[in-house]
Amino acid sequence: MIIIRKSQDRGHVQHGWLDSYHSFSFADYHDPQWMGFRSLRVINEDRVAPAQGFGSHPHRDMEIITYVLSGQLKHKDSMGNEGIINPGEVQKMSAGTGVVHSEFNASSKKEVHLLQIWITPNAKNLKPAYEQNLLPVDQKDSLIEFPVKIHQDAKIFRGRLSKGHELDFRVGKDRGAWIQMISGSVSANVNILKAGDAAAVERETSLQFKSSSESEFLLFDLK
């Protein structure tokens, strides 16, 4: 079973400095049909105006993953981590017993475009932790797993496909998958997905992807 979540059906907020689309209920956007998917709790697609961002605020008991698509994001947290997240880089912060952090657009001229992802961990009160890694720049026609440790039986893959190319993914027994399109257009078991679209996958044994253009997407493999 594959349920399509169209881009235009997501929650949307426009705060002037922040243009954000919510795949699941978040902040003032509430949809009881879309509270999350398995351990996946948040996928926000954010565009942050130059020199703007999220001031210091706390989190706990959540795996927070940020994937920068374009621009640069400046990060600072109470663990002592500070730096820039560049396009193609993945940042993971295990909030655990508690972390305070801020995220700002590092540029005074260009917006930053990113995906923020929250996954519910498999235990509470974990020790806070931080990772930041670059995905291969030359990835082509393949899936590659995010190189970060997640405290949950969950994996995140980035898929990139050239026009007309295909790839297969086997869905394990009793597992589900979430597909989040970033750019381009692909079919997933003949379901057409375009930029911003998503799909919740249950009780399928495999997924066959075929692109009709240069495409990028995330694939979540979830217990």
Short mmCIF file of C-alpha atoms in Angstrom, two decimals, residues 18-194:
data_model
loop_
_atom_site.label_atom_id
_atom_site.label_comp_id
_atom_site.label_asym_id
_atom_site.label_seq_id
_atom_site.Cartn_x
_atom_site.Cartn_y
_atom_site.Cartn_z
CA LEU A 18 10.86 31.81 6.95
CA ASP A 19 8.95 29.92 4.26
CA SER A 20 8.24 26.44 5.62
CA TYR A 21 6.28 23.37 4.47
CA HIS A 22 5.36 20.70 7.04
CA SER A 23 4.82 17.08 5.96
CA PHE A 24 3.50 16.30 9.46
CA SER A 25 1.75 18.25 12.20
CA PHE A 26 4.15 20.83 13.61
CA ALA A 27 3.82 23.97 15.75
CA ASP A 28 0.52 25.69 14.82
CA TYR A 29 -0.18 23.28 11.94
CA HIS A 30 -2.22 20.30 13.11
CA ASP A 31 -3.62 17.48 10.99
CA PRO A 32 -4.65 14.35 12.94
CA GLN A 33 -4.18 12.24 9.78
CA TRP A 34 -0.54 13.30 9.51
CA MET A 35 1.05 13.16 12.95
CA GLY A 36 4.11 11.27 11.73
CA PHE A 37 4.98 7.93 10.19
CA ARG A 38 6.31 5.20 12.47
CA SER A 39 9.30 6.78 14.26
CA LEU A 40 9.51 9.64 11.74
CA ARG A 41 7.95 12.64 13.44
CA VAL A 42 8.92 15.78 11.45
CA ILE A 43 9.96 16.69 7.92
CA ASN A 44 10.03 20.44 7.41
CA GLU A 45 11.22 21.98 4.16
CA ASP A 46 12.54 25.40 5.16
CA ARG A 47 13.74 28.41 3.21
CA VAL A 48 15.36 30.96 5.47
CA ALA A 49 16.01 34.54 4.36
CA PRO A 50 19.54 36.00 4.40
CA ALA A 51 20.96 36.67 7.89
CA GLN A 52 17.80 35.30 9.54
CA GLY A 53 17.16 32.13 11.50
CA PHE A 54 16.09 30.31 14.62
CA GLY A 55 17.40 31.82 17.87
CA SER A 56 18.55 29.72 20.80
CA HIS A 57 15.90 27.20 21.83
CA PRO A 58 15.87 23.87 23.69
CA HIS A 59 15.19 20.28 22.61
CA ARG A 60 15.28 16.92 24.37
CA ASP A 61 14.64 13.25 23.59
CA MET A 62 14.66 13.67 19.81
CA GLU A 63 17.03 12.78 16.94
CA ILE A 64 17.26 15.97 14.85
CA ILE A 65 18.73 15.66 11.36
CA THR A 66 19.37 18.61 9.05
CA TYR A 67 20.15 18.25 5.35
CA VAL A 68 21.16 21.47 3.56
CA LEU A 69 20.10 21.64 -0.10
CA SER A 70 21.48 25.08 -1.00
CA GLY A 71 23.04 28.00 0.83
CA GLN A 72 24.80 27.77 4.18
CA LEU A 73 23.41 27.22 7.67
CA LYS A 74 25.27 28.43 10.77
CA HIS A 75 24.91 26.17 13.80
CA LYS A 76 25.74 26.74 17.48
CA ASP A 77 24.79 24.59 20.46
CA SER A 78 25.27 24.12 24.20
CA MET A 79 27.58 21.14 23.60
CA GLY A 80 30.19 23.56 22.24
CA ASN A 81 29.64 22.80 18.56
CA GLU A 82 29.74 25.77 16.20
CA GLY A 83 30.17 25.95 12.45
CA ILE A 84 28.67 26.03 8.96
CA ILE A 85 26.58 23.29 7.33
CA ASN A 86 27.11 23.40 3.57
CA PRO A 87 25.04 21.97 0.69
CA GLY A 88 25.15 18.17 0.67
CA GLU A 89 26.12 17.97 4.32
CA VAL A 90 24.12 16.10 6.95
CA GLN A 91 24.02 17.20 10.57
CA LYS A 92 22.64 15.02 13.35
CA MET A 93 21.99 16.19 16.87
CA SER A 94 20.83 13.74 19.52
CA ALA A 95 19.05 16.05 21.96
CA GLY A 96 18.82 13.39 24.69
CA THR A 97 18.79 14.89 28.19
CA GLY A 98 18.69 18.38 26.73
CA VAL A 99 20.39 20.67 24.21
CA VAL A 100 20.04 24.36 23.40
CA HIS A 101 20.92 25.39 19.86
CA SER A 102 20.49 28.08 17.21
CA GLU A 103 20.44 27.89 13.41
CA PHE A 104 20.95 30.94 11.20
CA ASN A 105 21.45 31.62 7.51
CA ALA A 106 25.19 32.23 7.27
CA SER A 107 24.78 34.48 4.21
CA SER A 108 23.65 38.11 4.15
CA LYS A 109 22.67 37.81 0.47
CA LYS A 110 21.30 34.33 -0.36
CA GLU A 111 18.57 32.21 1.23
CA VAL A 112 19.33 28.80 2.69
CA HIS A 113 17.15 25.84 1.70
CA LEU A 114 17.09 22.80 3.97
CA LEU A 115 15.17 19.81 5.26
CA GLN A 116 14.81 19.41 9.00
CA ILE A 117 13.94 15.89 10.14
CA TRP A 118 12.99 14.60 13.58
CA ILE A 119 13.02 10.92 14.53
CA THR A 120 11.78 9.68 17.89
CA PRO A 121 14.66 7.82 19.59
CA ASN A 122 14.40 4.32 21.00
CA ALA A 123 15.27 5.52 24.51
CA LYS A 124 14.93 8.65 26.62
CA ASN A 125 17.60 10.57 28.50
CA LEU A 126 20.41 9.69 26.11
CA LYS A 127 23.67 11.59 26.25
CA PRO A 128 23.51 14.53 23.81
CA ALA A 129 25.66 14.02 20.72
CA TYR A 130 26.56 15.80 17.47
CA GLU A 131 27.72 14.68 14.01
CA GLN A 132 28.24 16.47 10.71
CA ASN A 133 29.26 14.70 7.48
CA LEU A 134 29.36 15.35 3.75
CA LEU A 135 27.57 13.03 1.34
CA PRO A 136 29.44 12.12 -1.87
CA VAL A 137 29.31 14.95 -4.36
CA ASP A 138 29.57 12.60 -7.35
CA GLN A 139 26.72 10.25 -6.36
CA LYS A 140 24.78 9.14 -9.44
CA ASP A 141 21.95 6.67 -10.07
CA SER A 142 22.12 5.14 -6.60
CA LEU A 143 20.99 5.23 -3.00
CA ILE A 144 23.46 6.19 -0.30
CA GLU A 145 22.85 6.03 3.44
CA PHE A 146 23.20 9.11 5.61
CA PRO A 147 26.53 8.66 7.47
CA VAL A 148 25.20 9.46 10.94
CA LYS A 149 24.25 7.33 13.94
CA ILE A 150 20.54 7.42 14.75
CA HIS A 151 19.28 6.06 18.06
CA GLN A 152 16.43 4.21 16.40
CA ASP A 153 15.92 1.26 14.04
CA ALA A 154 15.82 3.64 11.10
CA LYS A 155 17.95 4.44 8.08
CA ILE A 156 17.89 7.44 5.78
CA PHE A 157 19.06 7.19 2.17
CA ARG A 158 19.59 9.89 -0.43
CA GLY A 159 18.58 8.81 -3.91
CA ARG A 160 19.85 10.45 -7.07
CA LEU A 161 18.75 9.38 -10.54
CA SER A 162 19.50 10.61 -14.03
CA LYS A 163 16.67 10.85 -16.53
CA GLY A 164 15.42 7.40 -17.56
CA HIS A 165 17.40 5.50 -14.92
CA GLU A 166 15.97 2.97 -12.48
CA LEU A 167 16.83 1.44 -9.12
CA ASP A 168 15.20 -1.06 -6.77
CA PHE A 169 14.92 -1.10 -2.99
CA ARG A 170 13.84 -4.09 -0.92
CA VAL A 171 11.53 -3.30 1.98
CA GLY A 172 12.19 -5.64 4.90
CA LYS A 173 9.50 -7.68 6.61
CA ASP A 174 7.31 -5.63 8.97
CA ARG A 175 9.07 -2.43 7.89
CA GLY A 176 7.72 0.72 6.30
CA ALA A 177 9.23 3.36 4.08
CA TRP A 178 8.72 7.05 3.55
CA ILE A 179 9.75 8.74 0.30
CA GLN A 180 10.34 12.51 0.31
CA MET A 181 10.97 14.12 -3.05
CA ILE A 182 13.47 16.96 -3.26
CA SER A 183 13.66 17.68 -6.98
CA GLY A 184 12.71 16.23 -10.34
CA SER A 185 10.16 13.49 -10.93
CA VAL A 186 10.21 9.73 -10.32
CA SER A 187 7.75 6.88 -10.34
CA ALA A 188 7.70 4.64 -7.27
CA ASN A 189 5.87 1.41 -8.13
CA VAL A 190 4.17 3.46 -10.91
CA ASN A 191 3.11 6.25 -8.51
CA ILE A 192 4.36 9.57 -9.92
CA LEU A 193 6.13 11.79 -7.38
CA LYS A 194 7.35 15.31 -8.04
#
